Amino acid sequence: MSEWVTSFVETVGYAGIVVLMILEIPIPLIQSEIVMTFSGFAASRGDLDPVLVVLAGVAGSTIGSLAPFAVAPHVPEPSVKDFLERYGGWLGFTRENLESAQDRFRRHDHWAVLIGRLIPGIRSFIAIPAGFTRMPYWEFLTLNLVGTVFWISVLTYLGSILGENYALVD
């Protein structure tokens, strides 16, 4: 998967970063750790601008997380849980994962969105419990954005300092 991701970013550039970061949400096999560290590495070689890499990553990740946030209040929760019961193992996110995320969300509310954006696995799905609880849109967007900017910036920076050792780490 990482070879395909790196090839896609090399070929498509910033738009490729946006697309891959959008797809990270519904397709857990596409990981921001790969997309953004490689993009940071490409920026260190001079192939991409590091600021535009971060902006593309943030844009894609934000767009990708807004979709489940917007849809969640309109989908019956039992339907989502039934779907995850059947297909969750294939998606890498099970009914138990959702229930655990909901429990954390209930206990930590706003912090769950901010911190959840920093945790692999949770990052992709934190928008669902936020949507189920009908968290105000601007509140979700702000907390999601803060966590996303931090995470994407760190990954891009790590990719840039890995330099020529990127292949070894991959």
GROMACS .gro file of N, CA and C in nm:
model
  510
    1MET      N    1   0.082  -0.120   0.000
    1MET     CA    2   0.000   0.000   0.000
    1MET      C    3   0.087   0.126   0.000
    2SER      N    4   0.198   0.123   0.075
    2SER     CA    5   0.279   0.244   0.084
    2SER      C    6   0.342   0.281  -0.050
    3GLU      N    7   0.378   0.182  -0.130
    3GLU     CA    8   0.434   0.213  -0.262
    3GLU      C    9   0.330   0.280  -0.351
    4TRP      N   10   0.207   0.232  -0.344
    4TRP     CA   11   0.100   0.292  -0.423
    4TRP      C   12   0.075   0.435  -0.377
    5VAL      N   13   0.072   0.458  -0.246
    5VAL     CA   14   0.047   0.592  -0.191
    5VAL      C   15   0.158   0.687  -0.235
    6THR      N   16   0.283   0.645  -0.221
    6THR     CA   17   0.393   0.734  -0.257
    6THR      C   18   0.393   0.763  -0.407
    7SER      N   19   0.363   0.663  -0.487
    7SER     CA   20   0.355   0.683  -0.632
    7SER      C   21   0.243   0.781  -0.667
    8PHE      N   22   0.129   0.766  -0.599
    8PHE     CA   23   0.015   0.854  -0.624
    8PHE      C   24   0.049   0.999  -0.590
    9VAL      N   25   0.114   1.020  -0.476
    9VAL     CA   26   0.152   1.157  -0.437
    9VAL      C   27   0.255   1.213  -0.535
   10GLU      N   28   0.352   1.132  -0.576
   10GLU     CA   29   0.452   1.179  -0.672
   10GLU      C   30   0.388   1.218  -0.805
   11THR      N   31   0.288   1.143  -0.847
   11THR     CA   32   0.224   1.167  -0.976
   11THR      C   33   0.125   1.282  -0.971
   12VAL      N   34   0.041   1.286  -0.869
   12VAL     CA   35  -0.070   1.382  -0.864
   12VAL      C   36  -0.036   1.507  -0.783
   13GLY      N   37   0.058   1.498  -0.691
   13GLY     CA   38   0.099   1.615  -0.614
   13GLY      C   39   0.001   1.650  -0.504
   14TYR      N   40  -0.021   1.781  -0.486
   14TYR     CA   41  -0.104   1.830  -0.376
   14TYR      C   42  -0.247   1.777  -0.383
   15ALA      N   43  -0.303   1.771  -0.502
   15ALA     CA   44  -0.439   1.717  -0.517
   15ALA      C   45  -0.442   1.571  -0.473
   16GLY      N   46  -0.335   1.498  -0.498
   16GLY     CA   47  -0.326   1.360  -0.453
   16GLY      C   48  -0.325   1.349  -0.302
   17ILE      N   49  -0.257   1.442  -0.237
   17ILE     CA   50  -0.256   1.444  -0.090
   17ILE      C   51  -0.398   1.468  -0.039
   18VAL      N   52  -0.468   1.565  -0.097
   18VAL     CA   53  -0.605   1.594  -0.056
   18VAL      C   54  -0.692   1.469  -0.072
   19VAL      N   55  -0.686   1.406  -0.187
   19VAL     CA   56  -0.769   1.288  -0.215
   19VAL      C   57  -0.738   1.176  -0.117
   20LEU      N   58  -0.611   1.147  -0.097
   20LEU     CA   59  -0.573   1.037  -0.006
   20LEU      C   60  -0.616   1.066   0.138
   21MET      N   61  -0.606   1.190   0.179
   21MET     CA   62  -0.646   1.224   0.316
   21MET      C   63  -0.798   1.219   0.332
   22ILE      N   64  -0.871   1.250   0.227
   22ILE     CA   65  -1.017   1.231   0.232
   22ILE      C   66  -1.048   1.082   0.244
   23LEU      N   67  -0.980   1.002   0.164
   23LEU     CA   68  -1.005   0.857   0.161
   23LEU      C   69  -0.957   0.785   0.287
   24GLU      N   70  -0.870   0.849   0.365
   24GLU     CA   71  -0.822   0.787   0.489
   24GLU      C   72  -0.940   0.756   0.582
   25ILE      N   73  -1.042   0.840   0.580
   25ILE     CA   74  -1.155   0.822   0.671
   25ILE      C   75  -1.234   0.693   0.636
   26PRO      N   76  -1.282   0.676   0.513
   26PRO     CA   77  -1.358   0.553   0.487
   26PRO      C   78  -1.272   0.429   0.457
   27ILE      N   79  -1.144   0.450   0.426
   27ILE     CA   80  -1.058   0.336   0.391
   27ILE      C   81  -0.937   0.336   0.485
   28PRO      N   82  -0.948   0.268   0.599
   28PRO     CA   83  -0.841   0.271   0.698
   28PRO      C   84  -0.706   0.219   0.648
   29LEU      N   85  -0.703   0.148   0.535
   29LEU     CA   86  -0.575   0.102   0.481
   29LEU      C   87  -0.489   0.218   0.433
   30ILE      N   88  -0.552   0.329   0.399
   30ILE     CA   89  -0.478   0.449   0.361
   30ILE      C   90  -0.454   0.525   0.492
   31GLN      N   91  -0.329   0.539   0.528
   31GLN     CA   92  -0.296   0.598   0.657
   31GLN      C   93  -0.224   0.730   0.639
   32SER      N   94  -0.266   0.827   0.722
   32SER     CA   95  -0.203   0.959   0.714
   32SER      C   96  -0.055   0.950   0.748
   33GLU      N   97  -0.017   0.853   0.828
   33GLU     CA   98   0.125   0.838   0.863
   33GLU      C   99   0.209   0.815   0.738
   34ILE      N  100   0.156   0.739   0.643
   34ILE     CA  101   0.228   0.714   0.518
   34ILE      C  102   0.219   0.835   0.426
   35VAL      N  103   0.096   0.884   0.406
   35VAL     CA  104   0.074   0.995   0.312
   35VAL      C  105   0.155   1.118   0.352
   36MET      N  106   0.143   1.157   0.478
   36MET     CA  107   0.202   1.284   0.519
   36MET      C  108   0.353   1.274   0.542
   37THR      N  109   0.402   1.162   0.593
   37THR     CA  110   0.548   1.153   0.609
   37THR      C  111   0.616   1.147   0.473
   38PHE      N  112   0.556   1.074   0.379
   38PHE     CA  113   0.616   1.073   0.245
   38PHE      C  114   0.609   1.213   0.183
   39SER      N  115   0.498   1.281   0.200
   39SER     CA  116   0.483   1.416   0.144
   39SER      C  117   0.585   1.511   0.206
   40GLY      N  118   0.610   1.495   0.337
   40GLY     CA  119   0.714   1.575   0.403
   40GLY      C  120   0.852   1.543   0.347
   41PHE      N  121   0.876   1.416   0.320
   41PHE     CA  122   1.001   1.374   0.259
   41PHE      C  123   1.015   1.436   0.119
   42ALA      N  124   0.907   1.431   0.041
   42ALA     CA  125   0.910   1.491  -0.093
   42ALA      C  126   0.937   1.641  -0.084
   43ALA      N  127   0.882   1.705   0.018
   43ALA     CA  128   0.907   1.849   0.037
   43ALA      C  129   1.054   1.873   0.071
   44SER      N  130   1.114   1.785   0.149
   44SER     CA  131   1.256   1.801   0.187
   44SER      C  132   1.347   1.788   0.064
   45ARG      N  133   1.302   1.713  -0.037
   45ARG     CA  134   1.378   1.699  -0.161
   45ARG      C  135   1.356   1.818  -0.254
   46GLY      N  136   1.259   1.904  -0.220
   46GLY     CA  137   1.229   2.017  -0.306
   46GLY      C  138   1.121   1.989  -0.408
   47ASP      N  139   1.061   1.869  -0.404
   47ASP     CA  140   0.957   1.833  -0.500
   47ASP      C  141   0.823   1.901  -0.469
   48LEU      N  142   0.799   1.929  -0.342
   48LEU     CA  143   0.675   1.992  -0.298
   48LEU      C  144   0.708   2.101  -0.198
   49ASP      N  145   0.617   2.196  -0.183
   49ASP     CA  146   0.634   2.302  -0.085
   49ASP      C  147   0.577   2.253   0.049
   50PRO      N  148   0.654   2.261   0.158
   50PRO     CA  149   0.607   2.206   0.286
   50PRO      C  150   0.478   2.271   0.339
   51VAL      N  151   0.463   2.400   0.317
   51VAL     CA  152   0.341   2.468   0.363
   51VAL      C  153   0.220   2.418   0.284
   52LEU      N  154   0.237   2.402   0.153
   52LEU     CA  155   0.126   2.351   0.071
   52LEU      C  156   0.096   2.204   0.102
   53VAL      N  157   0.198   2.129   0.140
   53VAL     CA  158   0.178   1.990   0.181
   53VAL      C  159   0.088   1.986   0.304
   54VAL      N  160   0.119   2.069   0.404
   54VAL     CA  161   0.038   2.073   0.526
   54VAL      C  162  -0.103   2.120   0.494
   55LEU      N  163  -0.116   2.224   0.414
   55LEU     CA  164  -0.250   2.274   0.378
   55LEU      C  165  -0.331   2.168   0.303
   56ALA      N  166  -0.268   2.095   0.212
   56ALA     CA  167  -0.338   1.990   0.138
   56ALA      C  168  -0.381   1.878   0.233
   57GLY      N  169  -0.292   1.839   0.323
   57GLY     CA  170  -0.325   1.734   0.420
   57GLY      C  171  -0.439   1.775   0.512
   58VAL      N  172  -0.433   1.897   0.561
   58VAL     CA  173  -0.539   1.948   0.650
   58VAL      C  174  -0.671   1.957   0.574
   59ALA      N  175  -0.667   2.008   0.452
   59ALA     CA  176  -0.790   2.019   0.372
   59ALA      C  177  -0.854   1.882   0.351
   60GLY      N  178  -0.775   1.785   0.308
   60GLY     CA  179  -0.829   1.652   0.282
   60GLY      C  180  -0.882   1.585   0.408
   61SER      N  181  -0.807   1.593   0.515
   61SER     CA  182  -0.849   1.530   0.639
   61SER      C  183  -0.975   1.596   0.696
   62THR      N  184  -0.983   1.727   0.685
   62THR     CA  185  -1.101   1.799   0.734
   62THR      C  186  -1.224   1.764   0.652
   63ILE      N  187  -1.210   1.766   0.522
   63ILE     CA  188  -1.323   1.729   0.434
   63ILE      C  189  -1.367   1.587   0.464
   64GLY      N  190  -1.270   1.497   0.477
   64GLY     CA  191  -1.300   1.357   0.504
   64GLY      C  192  -1.373   1.335   0.635
   65SER      N  193  -1.342   1.415   0.736
   65SER     CA  194  -1.408   1.395   0.866
   65SER      C  195  -1.543   1.466   0.874
   66LEU      N  196  -1.565   1.566   0.791
   66LEU     CA  197  -1.694   1.636   0.794
   66LEU      C  198  -1.807   1.550   0.738
   67ALA      N  199  -1.776   1.462   0.644
   67ALA     CA  200  -1.880   1.377   0.586
   67ALA      C  201  -1.945   1.286   0.691
   68PRO      N  202  -1.869   1.206   0.767
   68PRO     CA  203  -1.936   1.122   0.867
   68PRO      C  204  -2.001   1.204   0.978
   69PHE      N  205  -1.944   1.320   1.010
   69PHE     CA  206  -2.004   1.407   1.111
   69PHE      C  207  -2.142   1.454   1.065
   70ALA      N  208  -2.151   1.493   0.938
   70ALA     CA  209  -2.277   1.544   0.884
   70ALA      C  210  -2.381   1.433   0.866
   71VAL      N  211  -2.337   1.314   0.832
   71VAL     CA  212  -2.429   1.204   0.805
   71VAL      C  213  -2.479   1.138   0.935
   72ALA      N  214  -2.393   1.127   1.035
   72ALA     CA  215  -2.424   1.052   1.158
   72ALA      C  216  -2.557   1.089   1.223
   73PRO      N  217  -2.593   1.217   1.235
   73PRO     CA  218  -2.721   1.247   1.300
   73PRO      C  219  -2.844   1.199   1.223
   74HIS      N  220  -2.827   1.167   1.096
   74HIS     CA  221  -2.939   1.129   1.011
   74HIS      C  222  -2.951   0.978   0.990
   75VAL      N  223  -2.857   0.904   1.047
   75VAL     CA  224  -2.858   0.759   1.033
   75VAL      C  225  -2.891   0.700   1.170
   76PRO      N  226  -2.988   0.612   1.176
   76PRO     CA  227  -3.020   0.550   1.306
   76PRO      C  228  -2.898   0.477   1.363
   77GLU      N  229  -2.866   0.507   1.485
   77GLU     CA  230  -2.750   0.447   1.550
   77GLU      C  231  -2.752   0.293   1.546
   78PRO      N  232  -2.867   0.229   1.569
   78PRO     CA  233  -2.869   0.082   1.561
   78PRO      C  234  -2.829   0.031   1.422
   79SER      N  235  -2.863   0.105   1.318
   79SER     CA  236  -2.826   0.064   1.182
   79SER      C  237  -2.675   0.066   1.165
   80VAL      N  238  -2.610   0.168   1.219
   80VAL     CA  239  -2.465   0.178   1.210
   80VAL      C  240  -2.401   0.063   1.287
   81LYS      N  241  -2.454   0.037   1.405
   81LYS     CA  242  -2.397  -0.072   1.487
   81LYS      C  243  -2.417  -0.208   1.420
   82ASP      N  244  -2.533  -0.228   1.359
   82ASP     CA  245  -2.557  -0.354   1.285
   82ASP      C  246  -2.460  -0.366   1.167
   83PHE      N  247  -2.441  -0.256   1.096
   83PHE     CA  248  -2.348  -0.255   0.983
   83PHE      C  249  -2.207  -0.292   1.030
   84LEU      N  250  -2.164  -0.231   1.141
   84LEU     CA  251  -2.030  -0.259   1.193
   84LEU      C  252  -2.019  -0.401   1.246
   85GLU      N  253  -2.129  -0.453   1.297
   85GLU     CA  254  -2.129  -0.592   1.344
   85GLU      C  255  -2.099  -0.686   1.227
   86ARG      N  256  -2.154  -0.656   1.110
   86ARG     CA  257  -2.136  -0.741   0.992
   86ARG      C  258  -2.004  -0.716   0.920
   87TYR      N  259  -1.971  -0.589   0.900
   87TYR     CA  260  -1.859  -0.554   0.813
   87TYR      C  261  -1.744  -0.484   0.883
   88GLY      N  262  -1.758  -0.459   1.011
   88GLY     CA  263  -1.657  -0.383   1.086
   88GLY      C  264  -1.519  -0.445   1.085
   89GLY      N  265  -1.513  -0.577   1.094
   89GLY     CA  266  -1.383  -0.644   1.092
   89GLY      C  267  -1.309  -0.618   0.962
   90TRP      N  268  -1.382  -0.616   0.853
   90TRP     CA  269  -1.323  -0.589   0.722
   90TRP      C  270  -1.277  -0.444   0.712
   91LEU      N  271  -1.352  -0.353   0.775
   91LEU     CA  272  -1.320  -0.211   0.770
   91LEU      C  273  -1.211  -0.171   0.870
   92GLY      N  274  -1.186  -0.257   0.966
   92GLY     CA  275  -1.088  -0.223   1.069
   92GLY      C  276  -1.148  -0.139   1.180
   93PHE      N  277  -1.281  -0.134   1.187
   93PHE     CA  278  -1.349  -0.057   1.292
   93PHE      C  279  -1.478  -0.132   1.325
   94THR      N  280  -1.483  -0.192   1.443
   94THR     CA  281  -1.594  -0.278   1.480
   94THR      C  282  -1.698  -0.204   1.563
   95ARG      N  283  -1.806  -0.273   1.588
   95ARG     CA  284  -1.911  -0.220   1.676
   95ARG      C  285  -1.853  -0.186   1.813
   96GLU      N  286  -1.767  -0.272   1.864
   96GLU     CA  287  -1.704  -0.248   1.993
   96GLU      C  288  -1.618  -0.121   1.990
   97ASN      N  289  -1.549  -0.099   1.878
   97ASN     CA  290  -1.470   0.024   1.864
   97ASN      C  291  -1.559   0.147   1.870
   98LEU      N  292  -1.673   0.140   1.801
   98LEU     CA  293  -1.767   0.253   1.804
   98LEU      C  294  -1.820   0.277   1.944
   99GLU      N  295  -1.860   0.170   2.011
   99GLU     CA  296  -1.914   0.185   2.146
   99GLU      C  297  -1.809   0.240   2.242
  100SER      N  298  -1.685   0.197   2.226
  100SER     CA  299  -1.576   0.249   2.308
  100SER      C  300  -1.554   0.397   2.279
  101ALA      N  301  -1.556   0.434   2.151
  101ALA     CA  302  -1.540   0.575   2.113
  101ALA      C  303  -1.655   0.659   2.167
  102GLN      N  304  -1.777   0.606   2.161
  102GLN     CA  305  -1.892   0.678   2.215
  102GLN      C  306  -1.879   0.697   2.365
  103ASP      N  307  -1.833   0.594   2.434
  103ASP     CA  308  -1.815   0.604   2.579
  103ASP      C  309  -1.711   0.712   2.612
  104ARG      N  310  -1.600   0.710   2.542
  104ARG     CA  311  -1.498   0.814   2.564
  104ARG      C  312  -1.554   0.952   2.532
  105PHE      N  313  -1.632   0.958   2.425
  105PHE     CA  314  -1.688   1.087   2.385
  105PHE      C  315  -1.782   1.140   2.494
  106ARG      N  316  -1.865   1.052   2.549
  106ARG     CA  317  -1.957   1.095   2.656
  106ARG      C  318  -1.881   1.145   2.778
  107ARG      N  319  -1.769   1.079   2.810
  107ARG     CA  320  -1.692   1.117   2.928
  107ARG      C  321  -1.608   1.243   2.906
  108HIS      N  322  -1.556   1.258   2.785
  108HIS     CA  323  -1.461   1.367   2.761
  108HIS      C  324  -1.511   1.470   2.661
  109ASP      N  325  -1.626   1.448   2.605
  109ASP     CA  326  -1.695   1.540   2.514
  109ASP      C  327  -1.600   1.611   2.418
  110HIS      N  328  -1.576   1.736   2.440
  110HIS     CA  329  -1.501   1.817   2.346
  110HIS      C  330  -1.356   1.772   2.332
  111TRP      N  331  -1.296   1.731   2.442
  111TRP     CA  332  -1.159   1.685   2.435
  111TRP      C  333  -1.145   1.560   2.350
  112ALA      N  334  -1.251   1.481   2.344
  112ALA     CA  335  -1.247   1.357   2.266
  112ALA      C  336  -1.221   1.387   2.118
  113VAL      N  337  -1.279   1.493   2.067
  113VAL     CA  338  -1.257   1.528   1.926
  113VAL      C  339  -1.113   1.572   1.907
  114LEU      N  340  -1.067   1.662   1.991
  114LEU     CA  341  -0.932   1.715   1.978
  114LEU      C  342  -0.827   1.604   1.995
  115ILE      N  343  -0.836   1.529   2.102
  115ILE     CA  344  -0.740   1.422   2.127
  115ILE      C  345  -0.760   1.307   2.029
  116GLY      N  346  -0.885   1.277   1.994
  116GLY     CA  347  -0.914   1.169   1.901
  116GLY      C  348  -0.849   1.189   1.765
  117ARG      N  349  -0.831   1.313   1.724
  117ARG     CA  350  -0.766   1.340   1.595
  117ARG      C  351  -0.618   1.305   1.598
  118LEU      N  352  -0.562   1.284   1.716
  118LEU     CA  353  -0.420   1.253   1.729
  118LEU      C  354  -0.393   1.103   1.741
  119ILE      N  355  -0.498   1.023   1.755
  119ILE     CA  356  -0.482   0.879   1.781
  119ILE      C  357  -0.516   0.799   1.656
  120PRO      N  358  -0.417   0.726   1.602
  120PRO     CA  359  -0.447   0.642   1.485
  120PRO      C  360  -0.562   0.545   1.516
  121GLY      N  361  -0.647   0.526   1.418
  121GLY     CA  362  -0.764   0.439   1.436
  121GLY      C  363  -0.884   0.515   1.486
  122ILE      N  364  -0.868   0.589   1.593
  122ILE     CA  365  -0.977   0.672   1.646
  122ILE      C  366  -0.997   0.793   1.556
  123ARG      N  367  -0.886   0.846   1.505
  123ARG     CA  368  -0.890   0.968   1.423
  123ARG      C  369  -0.993   0.960   1.312
  124SER      N  370  -1.000   0.846   1.249
  124SER     CA  371  -1.090   0.831   1.135
  124SER      C  372  -1.236   0.826   1.173
  125PHE      N  373  -1.265   0.793   1.298
  125PHE     CA  374  -1.404   0.767   1.334
  125PHE      C  375  -1.459   0.858   1.443
  126ILE      N  376  -1.380   0.950   1.496
  126ILE     CA  377  -1.427   1.034   1.606
  126ILE      C  378  -1.544   1.122   1.564
  127ALA      N  379  -1.555   1.148   1.435
  127ALA     CA  380  -1.665   1.231   1.385
  127ALA      C  381  -1.801   1.164   1.403
  128ILE      N  382  -1.805   1.032   1.406
  128ILE     CA  383  -1.933   0.962   1.416
  128ILE      C  384  -2.000   0.986   1.551
  129PRO      N  385  -1.931   0.960   1.665
  129PRO     CA  386  -1.997   0.990   1.793
  129PRO      C  387  -2.026   1.139   1.810
  130ALA      N  388  -1.939   1.225   1.754
  130ALA     CA  389  -1.966   1.369   1.761
  130ALA      C  390  -2.094   1.402   1.685
  131GLY      N  391  -2.113   1.339   1.571
  131GLY     CA  392  -2.236   1.360   1.494
  131GLY      C  393  -2.358   1.302   1.562
  132PHE      N  394  -2.343   1.182   1.620
  132PHE     CA  395  -2.455   1.119   1.692
  132PHE      C  396  -2.505   1.208   1.806
  133THR      N  397  -2.412   1.273   1.875
  133THR     CA  398  -2.452   1.359   1.989
  133THR      C  399  -2.493   1.499   1.944
  134ARG      N  400  -2.489   1.520   1.813
  134ARG     CA  401  -2.526   1.650   1.756
  134ARG      C  402  -2.443   1.766   1.813
  135MET      N  403  -2.314   1.741   1.822
  135MET     CA  404  -2.221   1.846   1.863
  135MET      C  405  -2.236   1.962   1.764
  136PRO      N  406  -2.238   2.086   1.811
  136PRO     CA  407  -2.250   2.198   1.718
  136PRO      C  408  -2.141   2.195   1.610
  137TYR      N  409  -2.182   2.223   1.486
  137TYR     CA  410  -2.094   2.215   1.370
  137TYR      C  411  -1.965   2.294   1.389
  138TRP      N  412  -1.976   2.421   1.427
  138TRP     CA  413  -1.857   2.505   1.439
  138TRP      C  414  -1.765   2.458   1.550
  139GLU      N  415  -1.823   2.401   1.654
  139GLU     CA  416  -1.742   2.347   1.762
  139GLU      C  417  -1.663   2.225   1.713
  140PHE      N  418  -1.732   2.135   1.645
  140PHE     CA  419  -1.664   2.018   1.590
  140PHE      C  420  -1.556   2.061   1.492
  141LEU      N  421  -1.591   2.150   1.401
  141LEU     CA  422  -1.496   2.195   1.300
  141LEU      C  423  -1.370   2.254   1.364
  142THR      N  424  -1.389   2.338   1.464
  142THR     CA  425  -1.275   2.403   1.530
  142THR      C  426  -1.186   2.301   1.600
  143LEU      N  427  -1.244   2.215   1.682
  143LEU     CA  428  -1.165   2.115   1.755
  143LEU      C  429  -1.098   2.016   1.660
  144ASN      N  430  -1.172   1.974   1.559
  144ASN     CA  431  -1.119   1.883   1.458
  144ASN      C  432  -1.002   1.950   1.385
  145LEU      N  433  -1.018   2.074   1.350
  145LEU     CA  434  -0.915   2.147   1.276
  145LEU      C  435  -0.788   2.164   1.359
  146VAL      N  436  -0.802   2.198   1.485
  146VAL     CA  437  -0.684   2.215   1.572
  146VAL      C  438  -0.606   2.084   1.581
  147GLY      N  439  -0.676   1.975   1.609
  147GLY     CA  440  -0.609   1.844   1.616
  147GLY      C  441  -0.547   1.804   1.483
  148THR      N  442  -0.618   1.831   1.376
  148THR     CA  443  -0.570   1.794   1.243
  148THR      C  444  -0.446   1.874   1.204
  149VAL      N  445  -0.447   2.004   1.226
  149VAL     CA  446  -0.331   2.087   1.191
  149VAL      C  447  -0.208   2.039   1.268
  150PHE      N  448  -0.226   2.010   1.395
  150PHE     CA  449  -0.113   1.962   1.476
  150PHE      C  450  -0.059   1.830   1.420
  151TRP      N  451  -0.148   1.732   1.402
  151TRP     CA  452  -0.107   1.599   1.358
  151TRP      C  453  -0.041   1.603   1.220
  152ILE      N  454  -0.105   1.672   1.127
  152ILE     CA  455  -0.052   1.679   0.990
  152ILE      C  456   0.084   1.750   0.989
  153SER      N  457   0.097   1.856   1.067
  153SER     CA  458   0.224   1.929   1.074
  153SER      C  459   0.335   1.841   1.130
  154VAL      N  460   0.306   1.766   1.236
  154VAL     CA  461   0.405   1.677   1.296
  154VAL      C  462   0.448   1.570   1.195
  155LEU      N  463   0.351   1.507   1.129
  155LEU     CA  464   0.386   1.403   1.033
  155LEU      C  465   0.468   1.458   0.916
  156THR      N  466   0.431   1.575   0.868
  156THR     CA  467   0.504   1.636   0.757
  156THR      C  468   0.647   1.668   0.799
  157TYR      N  469   0.661   1.722   0.919
  157TYR     CA  470   0.794   1.755   0.971
  157TYR      C  471   0.878   1.629   0.987
  158LEU      N  472   0.818   1.524   1.045
  158LEU     CA  473   0.892   1.399   1.062
  158LEU      C  474   0.938   1.343   0.928
  159GLY      N  475   0.851   1.351   0.828
  159GLY     CA  476   0.890   1.305   0.694
  159GLY      C  477   1.006   1.387   0.638
  160SER      N  478   1.005   1.517   0.666
  160SER     CA  479   1.112   1.602   0.612
  160SER      C  480   1.245   1.576   0.682
  161ILE      N  481   1.243   1.545   0.811
  161ILE     CA  482   1.371   1.521   0.879
  161ILE      C  483   1.422   1.378   0.856
  162LEU      N  484   1.333   1.290   0.812
  162LEU     CA  485   1.380   1.154   0.780
  162LEU      C  486   1.470   1.156   0.657
  163GLY      N  487   1.442   1.253   0.570
  163GLY     CA  488   1.526   1.267   0.450
  163GLY      C  489   1.542   1.137   0.374
  164GLU      N  490   1.663   1.108   0.342
  164GLU     CA  491   1.693   0.989   0.262
  164GLU      C  492   1.668   0.859   0.337
  165ASN      N  493   1.645   0.866   0.466
  165ASN     CA  494   1.618   0.745   0.545
  165ASN      C  495   1.471   0.707   0.540
  166TYR      N  496   1.391   0.779   0.462
  166TYR     CA  497   1.247   0.751   0.455
  166TYR      C  498   1.221   0.605   0.420
  167ALA      N  499   1.289   0.553   0.322
  167ALA     CA  500   1.266   0.414   0.278
  167ALA      C  501   1.295   0.315   0.390
  168LEU      N  502   1.396   0.342   0.471
  168LEU     CA  503   1.428   0.253   0.583
  168LEU      C  504   1.314   0.249   0.686
  169VAL      N  505   1.260   0.367   0.717
  169VAL     CA  506   1.153   0.376   0.816
  169VAL      C  507   1.027   0.310   0.762
  170ASP      N  508   0.997   0.335   0.633
  170ASP     CA  509   0.879   0.274   0.571
  170ASP      C  510   0.886   0.123   0.583
   0.00000   0.00000   0.00000
